[in-house]
Short mmCIF file of C-alpha atoms in Angstrom, two decimals:
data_model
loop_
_atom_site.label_atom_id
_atom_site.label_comp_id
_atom_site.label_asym_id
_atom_site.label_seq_id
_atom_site.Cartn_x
_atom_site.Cartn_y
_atom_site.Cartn_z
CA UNK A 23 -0.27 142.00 -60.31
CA UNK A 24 1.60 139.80 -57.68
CA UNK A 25 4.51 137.52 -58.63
CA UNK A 26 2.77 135.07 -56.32
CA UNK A 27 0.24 134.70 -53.70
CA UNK A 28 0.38 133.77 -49.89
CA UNK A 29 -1.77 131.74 -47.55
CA UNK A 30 -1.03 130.64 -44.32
CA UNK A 31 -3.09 127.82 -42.54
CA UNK A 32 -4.13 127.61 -39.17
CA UNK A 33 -0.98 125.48 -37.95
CA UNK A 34 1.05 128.43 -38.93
CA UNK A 35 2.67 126.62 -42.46
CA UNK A 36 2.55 128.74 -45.26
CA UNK A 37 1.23 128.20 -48.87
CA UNK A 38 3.44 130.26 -51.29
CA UNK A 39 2.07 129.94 -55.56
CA UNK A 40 3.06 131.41 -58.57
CA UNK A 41 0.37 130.60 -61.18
CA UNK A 42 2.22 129.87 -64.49
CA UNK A 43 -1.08 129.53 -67.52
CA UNK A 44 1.12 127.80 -70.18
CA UNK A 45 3.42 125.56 -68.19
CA UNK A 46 2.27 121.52 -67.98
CA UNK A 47 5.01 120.86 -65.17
CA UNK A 48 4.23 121.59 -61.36
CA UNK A 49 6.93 122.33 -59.48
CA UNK A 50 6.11 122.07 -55.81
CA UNK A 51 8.44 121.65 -52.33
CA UNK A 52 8.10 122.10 -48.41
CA UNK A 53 11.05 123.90 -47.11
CA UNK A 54 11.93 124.18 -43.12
CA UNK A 55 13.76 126.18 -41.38
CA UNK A 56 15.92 123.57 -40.27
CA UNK A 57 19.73 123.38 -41.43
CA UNK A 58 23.30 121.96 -40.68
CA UNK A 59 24.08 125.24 -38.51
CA UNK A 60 21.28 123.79 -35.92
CA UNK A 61 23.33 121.39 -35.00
CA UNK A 62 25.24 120.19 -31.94
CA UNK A 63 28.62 119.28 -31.86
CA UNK A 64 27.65 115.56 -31.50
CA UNK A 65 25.01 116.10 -34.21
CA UNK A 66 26.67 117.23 -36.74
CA UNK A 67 25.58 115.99 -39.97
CA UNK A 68 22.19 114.99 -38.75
CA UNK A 69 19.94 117.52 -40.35
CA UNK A 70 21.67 115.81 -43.84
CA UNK A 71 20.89 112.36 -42.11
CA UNK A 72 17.32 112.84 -41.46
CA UNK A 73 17.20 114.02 -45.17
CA UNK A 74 18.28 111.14 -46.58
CA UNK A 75 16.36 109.28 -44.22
CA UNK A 76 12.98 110.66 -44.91
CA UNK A 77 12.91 108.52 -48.41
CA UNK A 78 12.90 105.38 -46.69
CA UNK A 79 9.81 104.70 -44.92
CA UNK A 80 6.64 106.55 -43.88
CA UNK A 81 3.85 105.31 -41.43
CA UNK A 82 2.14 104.01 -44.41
CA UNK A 83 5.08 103.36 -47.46
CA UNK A 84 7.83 102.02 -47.68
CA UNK A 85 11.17 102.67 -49.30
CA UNK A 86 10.63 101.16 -52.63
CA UNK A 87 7.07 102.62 -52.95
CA UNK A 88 7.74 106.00 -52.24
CA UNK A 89 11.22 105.95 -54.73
CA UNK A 90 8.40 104.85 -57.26
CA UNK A 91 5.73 106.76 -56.46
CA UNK A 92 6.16 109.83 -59.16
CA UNK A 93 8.98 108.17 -61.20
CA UNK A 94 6.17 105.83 -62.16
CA UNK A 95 4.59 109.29 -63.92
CA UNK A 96 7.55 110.92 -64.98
CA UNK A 97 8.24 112.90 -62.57
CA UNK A 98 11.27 113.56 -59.92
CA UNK A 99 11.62 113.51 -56.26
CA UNK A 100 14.28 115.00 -54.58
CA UNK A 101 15.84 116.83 -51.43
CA UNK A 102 18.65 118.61 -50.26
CA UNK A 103 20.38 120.28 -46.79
CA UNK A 104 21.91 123.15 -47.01
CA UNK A 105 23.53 125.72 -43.69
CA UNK A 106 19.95 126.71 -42.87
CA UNK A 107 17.61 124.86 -44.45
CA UNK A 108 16.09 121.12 -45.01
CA UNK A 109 13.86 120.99 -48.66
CA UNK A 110 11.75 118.15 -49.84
CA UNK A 111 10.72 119.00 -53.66
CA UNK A 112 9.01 117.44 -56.61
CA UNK A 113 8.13 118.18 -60.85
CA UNK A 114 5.59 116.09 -62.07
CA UNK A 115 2.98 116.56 -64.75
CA UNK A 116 0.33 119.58 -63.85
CA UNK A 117 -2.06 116.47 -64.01
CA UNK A 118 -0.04 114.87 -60.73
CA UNK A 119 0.13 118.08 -58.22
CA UNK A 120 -1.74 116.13 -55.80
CA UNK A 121 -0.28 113.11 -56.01
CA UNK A 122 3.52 115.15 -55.30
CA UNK A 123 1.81 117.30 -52.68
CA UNK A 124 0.83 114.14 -50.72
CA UNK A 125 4.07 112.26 -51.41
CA UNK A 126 5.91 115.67 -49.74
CA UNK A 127 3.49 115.70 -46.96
CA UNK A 128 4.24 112.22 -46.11
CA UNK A 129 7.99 112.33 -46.29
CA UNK A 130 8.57 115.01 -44.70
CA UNK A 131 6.12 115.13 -41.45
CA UNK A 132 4.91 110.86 -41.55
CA UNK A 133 8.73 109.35 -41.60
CA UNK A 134 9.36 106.56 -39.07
CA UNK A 135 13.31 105.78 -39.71
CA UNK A 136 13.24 102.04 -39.65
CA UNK A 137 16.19 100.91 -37.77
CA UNK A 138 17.55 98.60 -40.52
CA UNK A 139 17.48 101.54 -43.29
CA UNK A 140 19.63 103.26 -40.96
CA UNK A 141 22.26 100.92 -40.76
CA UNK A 142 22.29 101.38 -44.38
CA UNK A 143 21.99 104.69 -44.80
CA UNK A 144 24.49 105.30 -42.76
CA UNK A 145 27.12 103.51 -45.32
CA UNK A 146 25.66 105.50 -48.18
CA UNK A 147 26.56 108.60 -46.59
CA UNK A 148 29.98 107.34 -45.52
CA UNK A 149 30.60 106.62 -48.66
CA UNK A 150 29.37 110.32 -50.37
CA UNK A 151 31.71 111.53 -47.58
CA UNK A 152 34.84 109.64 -49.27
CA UNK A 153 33.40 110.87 -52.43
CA UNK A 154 33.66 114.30 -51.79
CA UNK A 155 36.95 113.74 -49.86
CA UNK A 156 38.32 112.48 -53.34
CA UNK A 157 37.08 115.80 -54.95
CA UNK A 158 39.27 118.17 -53.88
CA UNK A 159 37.69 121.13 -55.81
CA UNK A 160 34.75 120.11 -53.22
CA UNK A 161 36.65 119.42 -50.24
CA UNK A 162 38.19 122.60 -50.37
CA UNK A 163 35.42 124.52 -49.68
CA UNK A 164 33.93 122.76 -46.84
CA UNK A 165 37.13 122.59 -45.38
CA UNK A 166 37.32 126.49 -46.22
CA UNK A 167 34.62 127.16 -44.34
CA UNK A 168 36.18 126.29 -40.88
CA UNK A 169 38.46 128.35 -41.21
CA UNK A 170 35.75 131.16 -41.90
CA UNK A 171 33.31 130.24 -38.76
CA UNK A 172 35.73 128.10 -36.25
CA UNK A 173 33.84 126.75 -33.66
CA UNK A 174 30.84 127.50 -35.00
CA UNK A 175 28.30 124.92 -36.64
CA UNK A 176 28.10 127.49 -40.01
CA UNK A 177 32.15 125.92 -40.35
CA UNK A 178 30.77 122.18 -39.73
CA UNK A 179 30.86 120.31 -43.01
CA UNK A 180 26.88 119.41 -43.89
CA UNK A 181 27.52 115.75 -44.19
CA UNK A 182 29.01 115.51 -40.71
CA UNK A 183 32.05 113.61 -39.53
CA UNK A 184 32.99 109.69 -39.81
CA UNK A 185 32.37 109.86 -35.86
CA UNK A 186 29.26 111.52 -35.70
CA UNK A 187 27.82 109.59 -38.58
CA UNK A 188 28.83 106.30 -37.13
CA UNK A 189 26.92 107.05 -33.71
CA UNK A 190 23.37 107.84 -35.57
CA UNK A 191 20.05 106.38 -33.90
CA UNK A 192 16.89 106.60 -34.69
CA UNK A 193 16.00 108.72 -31.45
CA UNK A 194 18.90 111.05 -32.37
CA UNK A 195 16.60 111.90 -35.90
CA UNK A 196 13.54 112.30 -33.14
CA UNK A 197 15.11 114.64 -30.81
CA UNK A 198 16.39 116.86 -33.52
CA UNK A 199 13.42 117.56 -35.60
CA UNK A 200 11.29 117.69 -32.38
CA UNK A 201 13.70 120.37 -31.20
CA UNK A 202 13.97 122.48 -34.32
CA UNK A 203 10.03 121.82 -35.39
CA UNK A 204 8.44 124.88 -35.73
CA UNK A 205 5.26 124.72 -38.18
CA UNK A 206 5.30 128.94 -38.76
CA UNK A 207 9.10 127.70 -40.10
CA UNK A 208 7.87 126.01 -42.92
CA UNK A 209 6.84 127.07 -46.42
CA UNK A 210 5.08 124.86 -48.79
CA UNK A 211 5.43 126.72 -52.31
CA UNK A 212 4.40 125.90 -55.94
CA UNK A 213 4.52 127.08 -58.95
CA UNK A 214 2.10 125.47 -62.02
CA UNK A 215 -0.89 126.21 -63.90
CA UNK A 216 -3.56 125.53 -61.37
CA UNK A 217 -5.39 128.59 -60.00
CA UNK A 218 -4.41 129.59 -56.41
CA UNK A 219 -7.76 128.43 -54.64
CA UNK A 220 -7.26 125.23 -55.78
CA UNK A 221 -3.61 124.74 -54.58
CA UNK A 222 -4.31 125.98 -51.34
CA UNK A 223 -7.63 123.23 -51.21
CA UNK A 224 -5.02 120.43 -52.09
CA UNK A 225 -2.34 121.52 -49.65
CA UNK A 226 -4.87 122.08 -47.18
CA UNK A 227 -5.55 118.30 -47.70
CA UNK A 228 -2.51 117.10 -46.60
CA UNK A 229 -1.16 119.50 -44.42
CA UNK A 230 -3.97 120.73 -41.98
CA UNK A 231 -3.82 118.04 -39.79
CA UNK A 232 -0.07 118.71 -38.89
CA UNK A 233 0.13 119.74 -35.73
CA UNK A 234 1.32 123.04 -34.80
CA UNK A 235 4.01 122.93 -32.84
CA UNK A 236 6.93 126.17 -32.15
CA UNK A 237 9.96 126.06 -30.73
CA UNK A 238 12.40 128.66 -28.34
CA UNK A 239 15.50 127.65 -30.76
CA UNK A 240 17.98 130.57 -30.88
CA UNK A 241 20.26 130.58 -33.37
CA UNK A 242 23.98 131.55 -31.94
CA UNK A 243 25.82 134.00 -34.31
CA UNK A 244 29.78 133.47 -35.21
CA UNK A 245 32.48 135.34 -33.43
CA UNK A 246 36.38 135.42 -33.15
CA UNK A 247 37.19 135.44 -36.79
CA UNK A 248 40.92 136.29 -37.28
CA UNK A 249 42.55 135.54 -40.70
CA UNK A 250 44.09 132.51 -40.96
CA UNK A 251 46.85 130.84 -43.63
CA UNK A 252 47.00 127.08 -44.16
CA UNK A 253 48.33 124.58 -46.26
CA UNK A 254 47.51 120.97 -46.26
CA UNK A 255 49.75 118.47 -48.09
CA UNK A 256 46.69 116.09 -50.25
CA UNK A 257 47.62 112.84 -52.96
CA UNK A 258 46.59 115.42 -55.77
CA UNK A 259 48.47 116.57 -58.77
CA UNK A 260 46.94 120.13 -59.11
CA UNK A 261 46.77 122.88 -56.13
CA UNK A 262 43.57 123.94 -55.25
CA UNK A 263 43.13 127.22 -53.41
CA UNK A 264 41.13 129.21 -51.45
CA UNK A 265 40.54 132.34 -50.19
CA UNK A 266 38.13 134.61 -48.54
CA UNK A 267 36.42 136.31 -45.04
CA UNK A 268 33.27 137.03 -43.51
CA UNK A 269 30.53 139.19 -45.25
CA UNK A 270 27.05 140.94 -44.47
CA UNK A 271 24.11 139.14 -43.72
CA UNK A 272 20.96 138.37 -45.53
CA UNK A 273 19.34 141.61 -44.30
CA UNK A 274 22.19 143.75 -44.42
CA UNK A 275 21.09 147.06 -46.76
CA UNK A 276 25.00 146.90 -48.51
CA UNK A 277 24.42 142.76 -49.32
CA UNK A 278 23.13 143.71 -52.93
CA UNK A 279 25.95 146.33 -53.89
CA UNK A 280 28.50 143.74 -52.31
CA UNK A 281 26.81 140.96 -54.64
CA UNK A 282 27.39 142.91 -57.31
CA UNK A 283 30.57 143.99 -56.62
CA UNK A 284 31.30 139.95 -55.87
CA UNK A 285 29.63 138.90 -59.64
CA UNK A 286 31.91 141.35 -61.51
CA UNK A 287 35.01 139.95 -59.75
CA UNK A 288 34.67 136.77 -60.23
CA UNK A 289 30.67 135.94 -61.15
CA UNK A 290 29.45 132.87 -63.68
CA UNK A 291 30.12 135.28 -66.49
CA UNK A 292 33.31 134.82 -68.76
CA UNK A 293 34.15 138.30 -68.82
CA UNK A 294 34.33 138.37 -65.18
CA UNK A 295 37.71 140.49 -64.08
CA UNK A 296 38.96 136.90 -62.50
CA UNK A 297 38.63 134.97 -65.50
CA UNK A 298 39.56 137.81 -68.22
CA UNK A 299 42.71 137.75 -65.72
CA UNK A 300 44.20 134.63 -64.77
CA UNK A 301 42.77 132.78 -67.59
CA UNK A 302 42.54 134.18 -70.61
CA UNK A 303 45.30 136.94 -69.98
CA UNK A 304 47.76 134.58 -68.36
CA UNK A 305 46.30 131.08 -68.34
CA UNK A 306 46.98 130.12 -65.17
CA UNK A 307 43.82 128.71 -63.96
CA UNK A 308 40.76 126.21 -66.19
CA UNK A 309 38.16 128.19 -63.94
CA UNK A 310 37.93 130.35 -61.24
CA UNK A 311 35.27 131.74 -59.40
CA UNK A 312 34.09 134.35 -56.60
CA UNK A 313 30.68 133.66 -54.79
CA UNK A 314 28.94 135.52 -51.77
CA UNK A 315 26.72 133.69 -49.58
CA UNK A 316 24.58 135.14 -47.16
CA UNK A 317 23.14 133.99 -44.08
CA UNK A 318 20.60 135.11 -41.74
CA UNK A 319 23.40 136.84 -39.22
CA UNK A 320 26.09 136.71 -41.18
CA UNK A 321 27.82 135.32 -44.76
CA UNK A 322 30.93 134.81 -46.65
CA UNK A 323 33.26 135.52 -49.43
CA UNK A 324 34.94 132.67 -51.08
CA UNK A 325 37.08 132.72 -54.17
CA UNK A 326 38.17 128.99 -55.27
CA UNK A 327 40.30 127.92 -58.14
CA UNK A 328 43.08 125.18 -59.47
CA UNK A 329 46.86 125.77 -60.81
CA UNK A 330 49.69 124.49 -60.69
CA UNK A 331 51.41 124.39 -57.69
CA UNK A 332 54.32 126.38 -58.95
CA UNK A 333 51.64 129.04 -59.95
CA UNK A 334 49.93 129.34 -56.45
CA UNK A 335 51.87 132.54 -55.14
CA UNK A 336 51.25 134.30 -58.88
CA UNK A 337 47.66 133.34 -59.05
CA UNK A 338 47.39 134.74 -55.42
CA UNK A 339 49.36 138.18 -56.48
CA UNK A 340 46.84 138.88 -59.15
CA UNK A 341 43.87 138.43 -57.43
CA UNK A 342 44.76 140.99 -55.07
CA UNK A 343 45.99 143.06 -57.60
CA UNK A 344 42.07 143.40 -58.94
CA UNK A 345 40.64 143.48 -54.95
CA UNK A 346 43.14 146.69 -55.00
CA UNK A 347 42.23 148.35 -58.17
CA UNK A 348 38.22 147.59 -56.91
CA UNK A 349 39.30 149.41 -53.72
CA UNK A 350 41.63 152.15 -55.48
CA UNK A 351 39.65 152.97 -58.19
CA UNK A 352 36.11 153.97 -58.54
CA UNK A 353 34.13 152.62 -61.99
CA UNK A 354 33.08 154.32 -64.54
CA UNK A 355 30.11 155.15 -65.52
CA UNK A 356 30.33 152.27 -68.61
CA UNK A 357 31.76 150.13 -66.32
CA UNK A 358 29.22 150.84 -64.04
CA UNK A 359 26.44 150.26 -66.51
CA UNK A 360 27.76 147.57 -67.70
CA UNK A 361 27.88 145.63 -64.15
CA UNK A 362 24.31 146.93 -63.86
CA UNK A 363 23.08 145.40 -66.65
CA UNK A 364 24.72 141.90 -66.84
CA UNK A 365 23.40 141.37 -62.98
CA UNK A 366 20.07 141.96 -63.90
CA UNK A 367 19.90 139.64 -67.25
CA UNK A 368 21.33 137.15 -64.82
CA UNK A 369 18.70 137.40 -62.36
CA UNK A 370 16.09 137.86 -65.09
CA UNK A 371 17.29 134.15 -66.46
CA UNK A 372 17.58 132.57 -63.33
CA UNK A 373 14.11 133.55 -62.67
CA UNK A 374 12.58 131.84 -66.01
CA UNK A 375 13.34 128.32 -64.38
CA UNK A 376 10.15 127.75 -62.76
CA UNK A 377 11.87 125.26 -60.67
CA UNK A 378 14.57 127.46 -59.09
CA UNK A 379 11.56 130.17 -58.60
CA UNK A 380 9.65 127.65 -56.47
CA UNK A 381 12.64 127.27 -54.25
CA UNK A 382 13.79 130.52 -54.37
CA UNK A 383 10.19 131.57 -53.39
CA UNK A 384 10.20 129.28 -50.47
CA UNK A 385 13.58 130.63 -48.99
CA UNK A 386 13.08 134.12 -49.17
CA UNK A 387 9.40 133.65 -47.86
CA UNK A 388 11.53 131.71 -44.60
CA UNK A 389 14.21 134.44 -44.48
CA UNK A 390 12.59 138.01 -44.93
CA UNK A 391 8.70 137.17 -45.11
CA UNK A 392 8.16 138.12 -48.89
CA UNK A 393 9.63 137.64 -52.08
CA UNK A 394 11.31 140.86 -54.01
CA UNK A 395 9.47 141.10 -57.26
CA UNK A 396 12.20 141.80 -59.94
CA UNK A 397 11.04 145.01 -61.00
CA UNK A 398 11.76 145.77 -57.52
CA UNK A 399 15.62 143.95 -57.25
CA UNK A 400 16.20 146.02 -60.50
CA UNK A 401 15.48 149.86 -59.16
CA UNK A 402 17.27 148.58 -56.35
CA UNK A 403 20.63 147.41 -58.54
CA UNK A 404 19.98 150.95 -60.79
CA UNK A 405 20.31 152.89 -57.82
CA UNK A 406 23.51 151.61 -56.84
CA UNK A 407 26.22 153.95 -57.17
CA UNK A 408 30.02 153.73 -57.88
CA UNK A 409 31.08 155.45 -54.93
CA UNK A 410 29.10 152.80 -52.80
CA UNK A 411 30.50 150.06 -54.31
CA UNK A 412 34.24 151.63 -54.06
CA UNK A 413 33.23 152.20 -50.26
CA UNK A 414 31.79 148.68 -49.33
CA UNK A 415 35.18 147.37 -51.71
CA UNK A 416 37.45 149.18 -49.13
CA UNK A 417 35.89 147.53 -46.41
CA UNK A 418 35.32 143.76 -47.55
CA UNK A 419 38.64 143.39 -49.94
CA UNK A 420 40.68 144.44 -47.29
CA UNK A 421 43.43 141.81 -47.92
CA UNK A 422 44.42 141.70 -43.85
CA UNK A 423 40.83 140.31 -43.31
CA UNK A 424 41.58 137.35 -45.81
CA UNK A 425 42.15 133.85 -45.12
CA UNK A 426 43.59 131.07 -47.40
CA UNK A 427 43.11 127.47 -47.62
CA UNK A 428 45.64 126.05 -50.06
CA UNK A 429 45.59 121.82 -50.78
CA UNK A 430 49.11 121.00 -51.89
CA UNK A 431 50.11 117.97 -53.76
CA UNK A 432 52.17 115.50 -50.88
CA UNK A 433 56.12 115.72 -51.52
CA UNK A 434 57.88 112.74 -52.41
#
C-alpha cells in the first residue's frame, strides 16, 4: 500500500494525499516552486514580499475576511518562503477541507496587492528585518550564508535588504510571479481522513480553472567558493559563531550518508558528539548545533553556537578535533549501529506529525517527483557503511574548505 496517492490535473498542478482514517484535522497546502534564490539582485526579498502580501486582498476578500476566514472555525492559516520555495498551508477541522482548499486557492493564484496594504506591509517587514537583526543567533546565519554562496541569490538573506524592500510596487509582485509561474511547479497536497476521490473532486473545484501557464526559468548554480574568515564587531554580550562550506545536492547519491554523518556530529539529539563535547564535557556552549541543507544543485554545512568571547578559539579547537577523529577514524560497528538507529527513530517521529508530512510530501513531490516511503529511507540508512561515511568525512570536514563567521561583542 502507498504512503500517498498522486493526481495531476490538466493545467499540469499536482494533487498529492495521504488518507489518515482516525485523524479529525486536515492538513492541506499549495507549494510552488518559487523561492528567494529566484530572485534578482533588485528583487531580493520579493518572493517573501509577495508572501506576506497574498493575505491581504483577493479579487473577491479582503484582508480582514480572509485573516478570519478559518480562525472563525478553529483552524490556522499560514505561509512561509524559504531558498526555493513559496507555501500557502492550512489545519482546520476534517469537516472544513473545502472551505481551506478554497481559501488557498484564492490566496495564492486570486491576490490583487492593493497599493495601500503595501505601503504597510512594507513597514511590517522592515520591522521583522530589525527583529531578526536584534537576534544575533538568527542573524548569524543569514549573514553566514553569504559567505557560503557570494554573489549568488542562495547567499541573499530571504527577507531582502532595507533598499530593496523600500522600492516594492505592486507591478514588481506581477512581474515576478508571472516570470517564475509555472503550473507543473506546483503541488497541492493533503493529508486527512477523506478518501482520495473526493479530495481530488474538491481541489479540482478550485483549481481547474487556473490557467496553465510554464516558464523557460533556469536556475543559475553557485561558483567561486573559497573559504573565508570574518569577524564583525555587534552591541552583544555573548559571541556567536559560525562555521561551515558547501555540501552535495538534493540528488546527490552520498547526501544521506553525509546527513547522517552531519546528525551524529552535531544533530537535535543530546548525545550528539558536539553537545556531549563542548557542553556537557567542558561547558562552554548552552547549545550547539550542526545542520545540512540541501538544495536542488547544491547545499551546505553550517555549525552555529554561543560562548563567551574568551572561549571562541577553544570552542573552535574542539570542533575540529571531532571533524578529525570523524575523518581519522572509522566507527565501529556499535557506533555504527547506534547512528543507524537514532536517525531512523528520528525520521520515524518526524513523520507522525501529519502536518510536517503534508509539507514534506509537497517538497519532495517538487524536488525528485515522488516521495521515499520510510521503509525505503531505512534500507537505504542500513546499507550505509562505515567506510563510506569515513570516505565522504575526508572529503566534506576538510577543515581548509571551512569558513567562519564570528559576531564579536564591540570594544569599549
Amino acid at each position: 500500500m502507498e504512503d500517498y496517492e498522486l493526481h495531476t490535473l490538466p493545467n499540469g498542478i499536482r494533487i498529492a494525499h495521504k488518507q489518515i482514517p482516525h485523524t479529525q484535522i486536515a492538513h492541506c497546502g499549495i507549494m510552488l516552486d518559487i523561492g528567494s534564490r529566484d530572485e534578482q539582485p533588485h528583487q531580493q526579498g520579493l518572493a517573501h514580499f509577495w508572501e506576506h502580501m497574498a493575505f491581504k486582498g483577493t479579487e473577491k476578500r479582503k484582508s480582514y475576511h480572509i485573516i478570519t476566514r478559518l480562525e472563525t472555525v478553529g483552524g490556522e492559516l499560514n505561509a512561509y518562503t524559504t531558498k526555493e520555495k513559496v507555501c500557502f498551508h492550512a489545519s482546520v477541522l476534517g469537516a472544513h477541507f473545502e472551505k481551506a482548499t478554497e481559501l488557498l486557492a484564492d490566496i495564492a493564484f486570486h491576490s490583487v496587492f492593493p497599493e495601500k496594504q503595501i505601503e504597510r506591509e512594507r513597514g511590517v517587514i522592515l520591522e521583522e528585518m530589525a527583529m531578526y537583526y536584534d537576534s544575533p543567533e538568527d542573524a548569524i546565519q543569514d549573514d553566514f550564508d553569504q559567505l557560503i554562496f557570494p554573489d549568488h541569490p542562495l547567499g541573499g538573506n530571504i527577507l531582502g535588504t532595507p533598499e530593496t524592500v523600500q522600492s516594492f510596487r505592486r507591478e514588481d509582485l506581477q512581474r515576478f510571479i508571472a516570470e517564475n509561474y509555472d503550473t507543473s511547479h506546483i503541488v497541492f497536497a493533503s493529508v486527512s481522513n477523506e478518501p482520495f476521490k473526493k479530495v481530488v473532486k474538491t481541489v479540482e473545484k478550485y483549481l481547474r480553472d487556473v490557467p496553465m501557464q510554464t516558464t523557460q526559468r533556469q536556475r543559475r548554480g553557485p561558483s567561486g567558493y573559497a573559504a573565508q574568515h570574518t569577524r564583525v564587531e555587534r552591541p552583544i554580550t555573548q559571541a556567536q559563531c559560525a562555521l561551515g562550506r558547501p555540501a552535495y545536492s538534493l540528488t546527490d547519491p552520498r547526501r544521506l550518508p553525509f546527513f547522517m554523518l552531519v546528525n551524529l556530529l552535531g544533530g537535535p539529539g543530546m548525545n550528539s558528539r558536539l553537545n556531549m563535547n563542548l557542553r556537557e564535557k567542558y561547558g562552554l556552549v548552552y547549545s550547539i548545533d550542526a545542520s545540512y541543507t540541501p538544495f536542488l544543485d547544491t547545499g551546505y554545512l553550517g555549525i552555529y553556537f554561543g560562548t563567551d568571547p574568551r572561549k571562541v578559539e577553544r570552542s573552535h579547537a574542539l570542533i575540529m578535533k571531532e571533524l578529525k577523529l570523524l575523518r581519522e577514524k572509522p566507527l565501529t560497528t556499535l557506533q555504527l549501529h547506534q547512528t543507524k538507529e537514532q536517525l531512523m527513530g528520528q525520521l520515524a517521529m518526524a513523520e507522525e506529525s501529519n502536518n510536517s508530512f503534508m509539507l514534506m510530501m509537497a517538497k519532495s513531490i517538487l524536488d525528485i517527483d515522488r516521495v521515499e516511503a520510510l521503509t525505503d529511507i531505512f534500507n537505504d540508512i542500513r546499507g550505509v557503511s562505515a567506510s563510506t561515511m569515513q570516505d565522504i568525512a575526508q572529503e566534506m570536514f576538510d577543515e581548509s574548505q571551512f569558513s567562519s563567521l564570528t559576531f564579536v561583542p564591540e570594544k569599549n
